[in-house]
CSV table of C-alpha atoms in Angstrom, one decimal:
chain,number,residue,atom,x,y,z
B,1,MET,CA,16.4,-24.0,36.0
B,2,ARG,CA,18.8,-22.6,34.3
B,3,GLU,CA,19.0,-24.8,31.3
B,4,LEU,CA,15.1,-24.3,31.4
B,5,ALA,CA,15.4,-20.8,31.4
B,6,GLY,CA,18.0,-21.3,28.3
B,7,SER,CA,15.7,-23.5,26.4
B,8,VAL,CA,12.4,-20.5,27.0
B,9,TRP,CA,15.8,-17.8,25.4
B,10,LEU,CA,16.7,-20.8,22.4
B,11,LEU,CA,12.6,-20.5,21.8
B,12,ILE,CA,11.7,-17.0,21.9
B,13,LYS,CA,14.7,-16.5,19.4
B,14,ARG,CA,14.3,-19.0,16.5
B,15,VAL,CA,10.4,-17.5,16.7
B,16,MET,CA,11.3,-13.5,16.4
B,17,THR,CA,13.5,-14.8,13.6
B,18,GLY,CA,11.0,-17.1,11.8
B,19,ALA,CA,8.7,-14.3,12.7
B,20,VAL,CA,11.4,-11.8,11.0
B,21,VAL,CA,11.6,-13.0,7.6
B,22,GLY,CA,8.1,-14.7,7.2
B,23,VAL,CA,7.1,-10.4,7.8
B,24,THR,CA,9.7,-10.5,4.8
B,25,ILE,CA,8.4,-13.4,3.0
B,26,SER,CA,4.5,-12.0,2.7
B,27,ASP,CA,5.2,-8.1,2.3
B,28,ARG,CA,7.3,-9.0,-0.7
B,29,PHE,CA,6.7,-11.8,-2.5
B,30,GLU,CA,3.9,-14.1,-1.3
B,31,CYS,CA,0.9,-14.0,1.5
B,32,VAL,CA,-1.9,-15.9,2.7
B,33,ALA,CA,-5.3,-14.6,3.3
B,34,THR,CA,-9.2,-14.4,4.3
B,35,MET,CA,-12.1,-14.3,2.6
B,36,HIS,CA,-15.0,-12.1,4.6
B,37,GLY,CA,-18.3,-11.3,2.9
B,38,GLY,CA,-20.6,-12.7,-0.5
B,39,SER,CA,-19.3,-9.9,-2.5
B,40,MET,CA,-17.0,-12.2,-4.8
B,41,GLU,CA,-19.6,-15.0,-5.6
B,42,PRO,CA,-19.2,-17.7,-7.5
B,43,THR,CA,-15.9,-17.0,-7.1
B,44,LEU,CA,-14.5,-16.7,-4.0
B,45,HIS,CA,-16.9,-18.0,-0.9
B,46,SER,CA,-16.2,-17.3,3.0
B,47,GLY,CA,-17.4,-19.0,5.6
B,48,GLY,CA,-20.7,-17.0,6.6
B,49,ASN,CA,-21.8,-15.7,9.4
B,50,GLU,CA,-21.9,-18.6,12.4
B,51,PRO,CA,-19.3,-17.8,15.0
B,52,PHE,CA,-16.6,-20.4,13.8
B,53,GLY,CA,-17.8,-19.2,9.9
B,54,TYR,CA,-13.8,-18.3,9.4
B,55,LEU,CA,-12.9,-21.9,9.4
B,56,LYS,CA,-14.4,-22.7,6.5
B,57,ALA,CA,-13.5,-19.3,4.3
B,58,ASP,CA,-11.5,-20.2,1.4
B,59,LEU,CA,-7.7,-19.1,1.8
B,60,LEU,CA,-6.4,-17.4,-0.5
B,61,TYR,CA,-2.8,-17.3,-2.1
B,62,LEU,CA,-1.7,-13.8,-2.8
B,63,ASP,CA,1.0,-12.7,-4.9
B,64,LYS,CA,2.8,-10.1,-4.5
B,65,MET,CA,6.3,-9.6,-6.9
B,66,SER,CA,2.8,-7.7,-9.5
B,67,LEU,CA,4.0,-4.8,-6.8
B,68,ARG,CA,6.7,-4.0,-8.5
B,69,ASN,CA,5.5,-1.7,-10.7
B,70,TYR,CA,2.2,-1.9,-10.5
B,71,THR,CA,1.9,-4.6,-13.4
B,72,PHE,CA,-1.9,-5.8,-12.9
B,73,SER,CA,-3.9,-6.8,-16.1
B,74,ARG,CA,-7.9,-6.6,-16.1
B,75,GLY,CA,-9.3,-9.4,-14.9
B,76,ASP,CA,-7.0,-10.3,-12.6
B,77,VAL,CA,-8.7,-10.6,-9.0
B,78,VAL,CA,-6.8,-8.4,-6.8
B,79,VAL,CA,-6.2,-7.1,-3.0
B,80,PHE,CA,-6.7,-3.6,-1.5
B,81,ARG,CA,-7.3,-1.3,1.2
B,82,SER,CA,-10.6,0.5,1.2
B,83,PRO,CA,-10.6,3.9,0.5
B,84,LEU,CA,-13.1,4.7,2.9
B,85,GLU,CA,-11.6,2.4,6.0
B,86,PRO,CA,-8.3,2.2,5.6
B,87,LYS,CA,-8.6,-0.5,8.2
B,88,MET,CA,-10.0,-2.4,5.7
B,89,TRP,CA,-9.2,-4.5,3.0
B,90,LEU,CA,-11.1,-5.5,0.1
B,91,VAL,CA,-10.9,-8.2,-2.3
B,92,LYS,CA,-12.7,-7.5,-6.3
B,93,ARG,CA,-11.4,-7.8,-10.0
B,94,LEU,CA,-9.5,-5.6,-11.8
B,95,ILE,CA,-11.8,-4.4,-14.7
B,96,ALA,CA,-10.9,-1.1,-16.0
B,97,LEU,CA,-6.6,0.2,-15.7
B,98,PRO,CA,-5.6,4.1,-16.0
B,99,SER,CA,-6.7,6.5,-19.6
B,100,ASP,CA,-9.2,3.2,-19.9
B,101,TRP,CA,-12.8,4.0,-20.8
B,102,VAL,CA,-15.6,1.9,-18.6
B,103,THR,CA,-19.6,1.4,-18.8
B,104,VAL,CA,-21.2,2.2,-15.3
B,105,PRO,CA,-23.9,-0.5,-15.1
B,106,GLY,CA,-27.0,0.2,-13.9
B,107,THR,CA,-26.8,3.9,-16.1
B,108,TYR,CA,-26.3,4.8,-19.9
B,109,GLU,CA,-22.3,6.2,-18.7
B,110,ILE,CA,-19.2,5.9,-19.8
B,111,LEU,CA,-16.2,7.7,-17.6
B,112,GLN,CA,-12.5,7.1,-18.1
B,113,VAL,CA,-11.0,5.8,-15.3
B,114,PRO,CA,-8.1,9.2,-14.4
B,115,LYS,CA,-4.4,8.6,-14.3
B,116,GLY,CA,-3.0,6.3,-12.2
B,117,HIS,CA,-6.3,4.8,-10.9
B,118,CYS,CA,-7.9,1.7,-11.8
B,119,TRP,CA,-12.0,0.3,-11.8
B,120,VAL,CA,-12.9,-2.7,-9.4
B,121,GLU,CA,-16.1,-4.4,-9.1
B,122,GLY,CA,-17.1,-7.8,-7.4
B,123,ASP,CA,-17.9,-10.7,-9.6
B,124,ASN,CA,-21.5,-10.7,-7.4
B,125,ALA,CA,-23.2,-7.2,-8.4
B,126,GLU,CA,-25.8,-7.5,-6.0
B,127,VAL,CA,-24.2,-7.4,-3.2
B,128,SER,CA,-20.3,-6.5,-3.5
B,129,PHE,CA,-19.4,-2.8,-2.8
B,130,ASP,CA,-17.1,-1.3,-5.3
B,131,SER,CA,-16.3,1.2,-7.7
B,132,LYS,CA,-19.5,1.8,-8.5
B,133,SER,CA,-20.3,3.5,-5.2
B,134,PHE,CA,-17.1,4.9,-4.2
B,135,GLY,CA,-15.6,4.9,-8.3
B,136,PRO,CA,-11.7,5.2,-9.0
B,137,ILE,CA,-9.3,3.7,-7.0
B,138,PRO,CA,-5.7,5.0,-7.4
B,139,LEU,CA,-3.5,2.1,-8.1
B,140,ALA,CA,-1.6,2.8,-5.0
B,141,LEU,CA,-4.1,1.1,-2.8
B,142,LEU,CA,-3.1,-2.5,-4.6
B,143,LYS,CA,-1.4,-4.5,-2.4
B,144,GLY,CA,-1.6,-7.7,-3.7
B,145,ARG,CA,-3.3,-10.2,-7.0
B,146,VAL,CA,-5.5,-13.5,-5.9
B,147,THR,CA,-3.6,-16.4,-8.1
B,148,ASN,CA,-4.9,-19.3,-5.8
B,149,VAL,CA,-7.8,-20.3,-3.6
B,150,ILE,CA,-5.7,-23.1,-1.1
B,151,TRP,CA,-8.7,-24.2,1.7
B,152,PRO,CA,-10.6,-25.2,2.5
B,153,PRO,CA,-8.9,-28.7,0.0
B,154,SER,CA,-12.6,-29.2,-2.2
B,155,ARG,CA,-12.0,-26.0,-3.8
B,156,PHE,CA,-8.2,-25.5,-4.1
B,157,GLY,CA,-7.0,-24.1,-8.2
B,158,HIS,CA,-6.5,-21.3,-9.4
B,159,VAL,CA,-8.1,-18.3,-9.5
B,160,GLU,CA,-8.3,-16.8,-13.4
B,161,ASN,CA,-7.8,-14.0,-14.7
B,162,ARG,CA,-11.6,-13.3,-16.8
B,163,LEU,CA,-13.0,-9.9,-17.8
B,164,PRO,CA,-16.7,-9.2,-18.5
B,165,GLU,CA,-17.5,-8.6,-21.8
B,166,GLY,CA,-18.3,-4.9,-23.4
B,167,ARG,CA,-17.3,-3.7,-20.2
B,168,VAL,CA,-14.4,-1.8,-21.1
B,169,LEU,CA,-12.8,0.5,-24.2
B,170,SER,CA,-8.9,0.1,-23.7
B,171,GLN,CA,-6.5,2.3,-25.5
B,172,ASN,CA,-3.0,0.0,-26.7
B,173,ARG,CA,-0.7,2.8,-28.1
B,174,GLY,CA,-3.5,4.3,-30.3
B,175,THR,CA,-5.5,1.6,-30.5
B,176,SER,CA,-8.5,1.2,-29.5
B,177,THR,CA,-9.5,-2.2,-29.0
B,178,TYR,CA,-12.9,-3.5,-27.1
B,179,SER,CA,-13.0,-6.3,-24.8
I,1,MET,CA,43.0,-34.0,4.1
I,2,MET,CA,41.4,-31.2,1.7
I,3,VAL,CA,38.6,-32.3,1.8
I,4,ALA,CA,37.3,-32.1,4.9
I,5,ALA,CA,39.0,-28.2,3.8
I,6,TRP,CA,36.0,-27.8,2.2
I,7,ARG,CA,34.0,-28.9,4.2
I,8,ALA,CA,34.7,-27.0,7.3
I,9,LEU,CA,35.0,-24.1,4.6
I,10,LEU,CA,31.3,-24.6,3.5
I,11,ARG,CA,29.6,-24.4,6.4
I,12,GLU,CA,30.9,-21.4,7.9
I,13,ALA,CA,30.0,-20.1,4.8
I,14,TRP,CA,27.0,-21.5,5.2
I,15,GLU,CA,26.4,-20.3,9.0
I,16,ARG,CA,27.7,-16.8,7.7
I,17,SER,CA,24.9,-16.7,4.9
I,18,VAL,CA,22.4,-17.6,6.7
I,19,VAL,CA,23.1,-14.8,9.7
I,20,PHE,CA,23.2,-12.8,6.7
I,21,THR,CA,19.7,-13.1,4.8
I,22,GLN,CA,18.2,-13.2,8.6
I,23,PHE,CA,19.3,-9.7,9.6
I,24,ILE,CA,18.7,-8.6,5.9
I,25,CYS,CA,15.3,-9.7,6.3
I,26,PHE,CA,15.5,-8.0,9.9
I,27,LEU,CA,16.5,-4.7,7.9
I,28,ASN,CA,13.6,-4.8,5.6
I,29,VAL,CA,10.6,-5.4,8.2
I,30,PHE,CA,12.0,-2.1,10.4
I,31,SER,CA,11.5,-1.2,7.5
I,32,ASN,CA,8.6,-1.0,6.2
I,33,HIS,CA,6.7,-1.1,9.2
I,34,VAL,CA,8.9,1.2,12.1
I,35,ALA,CA,11.3,3.3,10.5
I,36,GLU,CA,13.4,4.4,7.5
I,37,VAL,CA,15.1,6.8,5.9
I,38,HIS,CA,13.5,8.9,2.9
I,39,GLN,CA,14.9,11.1,0.8
I,40,CYS,CA,12.4,14.0,-0.3
I,41,LEU,CA,13.0,16.3,-3.4
I,42,GLY,CA,11.5,19.5,-5.3
I,43,PRO,CA,10.5,22.6,-4.3
I,44,SER,CA,6.9,21.8,-2.8
I,45,MET,CA,8.0,21.6,0.7
I,46,LEU,CA,9.7,24.8,0.8
I,47,PRO,CA,11.4,26.6,3.4
I,48,THR,CA,11.3,24.0,5.5
I,49,PHE,CA,13.2,21.4,3.2
I,50,ASN,CA,15.3,22.2,0.1
I,51,VAL,CA,15.0,21.6,-3.0
I,52,SER,CA,18.0,19.5,-4.2
I,53,GLY,CA,16.6,16.9,-1.7
I,54,ASP,CA,16.7,16.4,2.0
I,55,ILE,CA,17.2,13.3,4.0
I,56,LEU,CA,14.1,12.9,5.8
I,57,LEU,CA,13.6,9.8,8.7
I,58,LEU,CA,10.3,9.0,8.9
I,59,GLU,CA,8.4,6.7,11.3
I,60,HIS,CA,5.3,4.9,10.0
I,61,LEU,CA,3.7,3.6,13.7
I,62,SER,CA,1.5,6.8,13.2
I,63,SER,CA,-0.1,6.5,10.2
I,64,LYS,CA,-0.4,2.4,11.0
I,65,PHE,CA,-2.5,3.1,14.6
I,66,GLU,CA,-4.4,6.6,12.3
I,67,LYS,CA,-1.9,8.5,15.0
I,68,VAL,CA,-1.9,11.3,11.8
I,69,ARG,CA,-2.6,14.7,12.7
I,70,PRO,CA,-3.4,17.6,11.2
I,71,GLY,CA,-0.2,20.1,10.2
I,72,ASP,CA,1.7,16.8,10.3
I,73,VAL,CA,4.3,16.2,7.8
I,74,VAL,CA,3.4,13.0,5.9
I,75,MET,CA,5.0,11.0,2.8
I,76,ALA,CA,2.3,9.4,0.7
I,77,ARG,CA,2.1,7.6,-2.6
I,78,SER,CA,0.6,9.3,-5.1
I,79,PRO,CA,-2.9,8.7,-6.0
I,80,VAL,CA,-1.9,10.2,-10.0
I,81,ASN,CA,1.4,7.6,-10.5
I,82,PRO,CA,1.7,4.5,-8.2
I,83,ASN,CA,5.5,4.2,-8.1
I,84,LEU,CA,5.6,7.7,-7.1
I,85,VAL,CA,6.5,8.7,-3.4
I,86,VAL,CA,4.9,12.1,-2.3
I,87,CYS,CA,6.0,14.8,0.4
I,88,LYS,CA,3.5,17.2,1.9
I,89,ARG,CA,1.8,18.4,4.5
I,90,VAL,CA,-1.1,17.7,5.9
I,91,LEU,CA,-4.7,20.3,6.1
I,92,GLY,CA,-7.9,17.9,7.4
I,93,LEU,CA,-7.8,14.8,8.2
I,94,GLU,CA,-11.4,13.5,7.2
I,95,GLY,CA,-14.6,16.0,7.9
I,96,ASP,CA,-12.1,18.9,9.2
I,97,ARG,CA,-13.2,21.5,7.3
I,98,VAL,CA,-10.1,22.9,5.3
I,99,THR,CA,-8.9,25.9,4.4
I,100,VAL,CA,-7.2,26.1,0.6
I,101,LEU,CA,-4.5,28.1,-0.7
I,102,PRO,CA,-4.6,28.9,-4.1
I,103,THR,CA,-2.8,27.5,-7.2
I,104,SER,CA,-1.5,31.2,-7.8
I,105,SER,CA,-1.2,34.4,-6.9
I,106,ARG,CA,-4.4,34.8,-8.7
I,107,GLY,CA,-6.6,32.9,-7.4
I,108,HIS,CA,-9.1,32.8,-4.9
I,109,VAL,CA,-9.5,31.0,-0.8
I,110,LYS,CA,-11.7,27.9,-0.9
I,111,GLN,CA,-13.7,25.8,1.9
I,112,VAL,CA,-13.2,21.8,0.8
I,113,VAL,CA,-14.8,19.2,3.9
I,114,VAL,CA,-13.0,16.2,3.9
I,115,PRO,CA,-14.2,12.9,3.0
I,116,LYS,CA,-14.3,9.9,4.9
I,117,GLY,CA,-11.2,7.9,4.5
I,118,HIS,CA,-9.4,10.9,3.2
I,119,VAL,CA,-6.6,13.3,4.5
I,120,TRP,CA,-6.5,16.6,2.3
I,121,LEU,CA,-2.6,16.6,1.8
I,122,GLN,CA,-0.5,20.9,0.7
I,123,GLY,CA,2.9,21.5,0.3
I,124,ASP,CA,4.0,24.3,2.2
I,125,ASN,CA,5.7,25.9,-1.4
I,126,ALA,CA,1.6,27.4,-2.4
I,127,TYR,CA,2.5,28.4,-5.6
I,128,ASN,CA,4.5,25.8,-6.7
I,129,SER,CA,3.6,21.9,-5.1
I,130,THR,CA,1.1,19.5,-6.4
I,131,ASP,CA,-0.9,18.0,-4.3
I,132,SER,CA,-4.8,17.9,-3.4
I,133,ARG,CA,-5.7,21.0,-5.1
I,134,HIS,CA,-4.7,19.6,-8.3
I,135,TYR,CA,-5.9,16.3,-7.5
I,136,GLY,CA,-8.5,16.1,-4.7
I,137,PRO,CA,-8.7,14.2,-0.9
I,138,VAL,CA,-6.1,11.5,-1.1
I,139,PRO,CA,-7.1,8.2,0.7
I,140,TYR,CA,-5.5,7.6,3.8
I,141,ALA,CA,-4.7,4.0,3.4
I,142,LEU,CA,-1.8,5.7,0.8
I,143,ILE,CA,-0.2,7.8,3.6
I,144,GLN,CA,2.9,5.4,4.3
I,145,GLY,CA,4.1,7.4,7.5
I,146,LYS,CA,4.7,10.5,9.5
I,147,VAL,CA,8.1,12.7,8.3
I,148,PHE,CA,9.8,13.2,12.3
I,149,TYR,CA,13.3,14.7,12.0
I,150,ARG,CA,15.5,15.4,9.1
I,151,ILE,CA,19.3,14.2,8.8
I,152,TRP,CA,20.2,16.1,6.0
I,153,PRO,CA,21.9,18.9,5.5
I,154,PRO,CA,23.3,19.4,8.5
I,155,GLU,CA,22.7,22.6,9.6
I,156,GLY,CA,19.8,22.0,8.8
I,157,TRP,CA,19.6,18.5,11.4
I,158,GLY,CA,16.7,18.2,13.9
I,159,PRO,CA,13.1,17.8,14.5
I,160,VAL,CA,10.1,18.0,12.3
I,161,LEU,CA,7.5,20.6,13.4
I,162,ASN,CA,3.7,20.0,13.6
I,163,ARG,CA,3.0,23.2,12.0
I,164,GLN,CA,-1.3,24.1,12.0
I,165,PRO,CA,-2.1,26.2,9.2
């Protein structure tokens, strides 16, 4: 009986230590997340609304090293906390960085992304709830960059950095370039 | 002989580094998810906090479980500079109508309704604070934690109180 209690205690200690190390790694370095919703089709798939749909959803590999100094590039797929629902995490593509001018689709407007903010859009423009609806978001809401899809095996691979053409006018050190 | 002694030394060094790494990881998890020590600099929270920097205890549980209330002092990432953490008081949560003090003695008092998912932050030193009056309502998710205790300077040791505007 005492032996059983002793080995249960050892197991608990091992699990706790593993959990602490795991949380540290997932906060600072790399992390894994499941995809919900259709806003990033065809780049990322979610499982759909059936009961065990989440088993078929894409499993995403996130890189958190870029959070160090918030060094994200235009065209990265990023994960961030929703500005309207603090508990929700969204995944979209980062289109424009601070001081860029971005065209708002569906209108003839061009707006400048304010300091410290960024413009995010989903690849599936029709169903995507993104900066077109809630405007530019503070960079501080970003929580990681999606670098790979690691499940299901048929979709295993790198998530490309891709910027839609003709949407962003960026000014780098005094020179302006259309991308 | 020599080899055995080296082996024992290496083994002990390895075991100690494992324990050390586990301890560092524990500190990391604790300070990111439970409570941490942070310094608050600048004049924007006078007279509550000093200009030269008070050392404060910050707890992350209130913001995680959405228990932040108007009148609490919080630390949040600045919406205009993601590398900066600012220390301000929450004037209102989403849906609240807040009375906003002017930024200078010549301004007017305004009423603002805080949009969904955001909070309104204002420094206690209304005339010398860059806060929501300059950068607008701040998304709730930017709040890092609630300041609940001051531990430096020694004469300022004590709880940081919720103060309704």
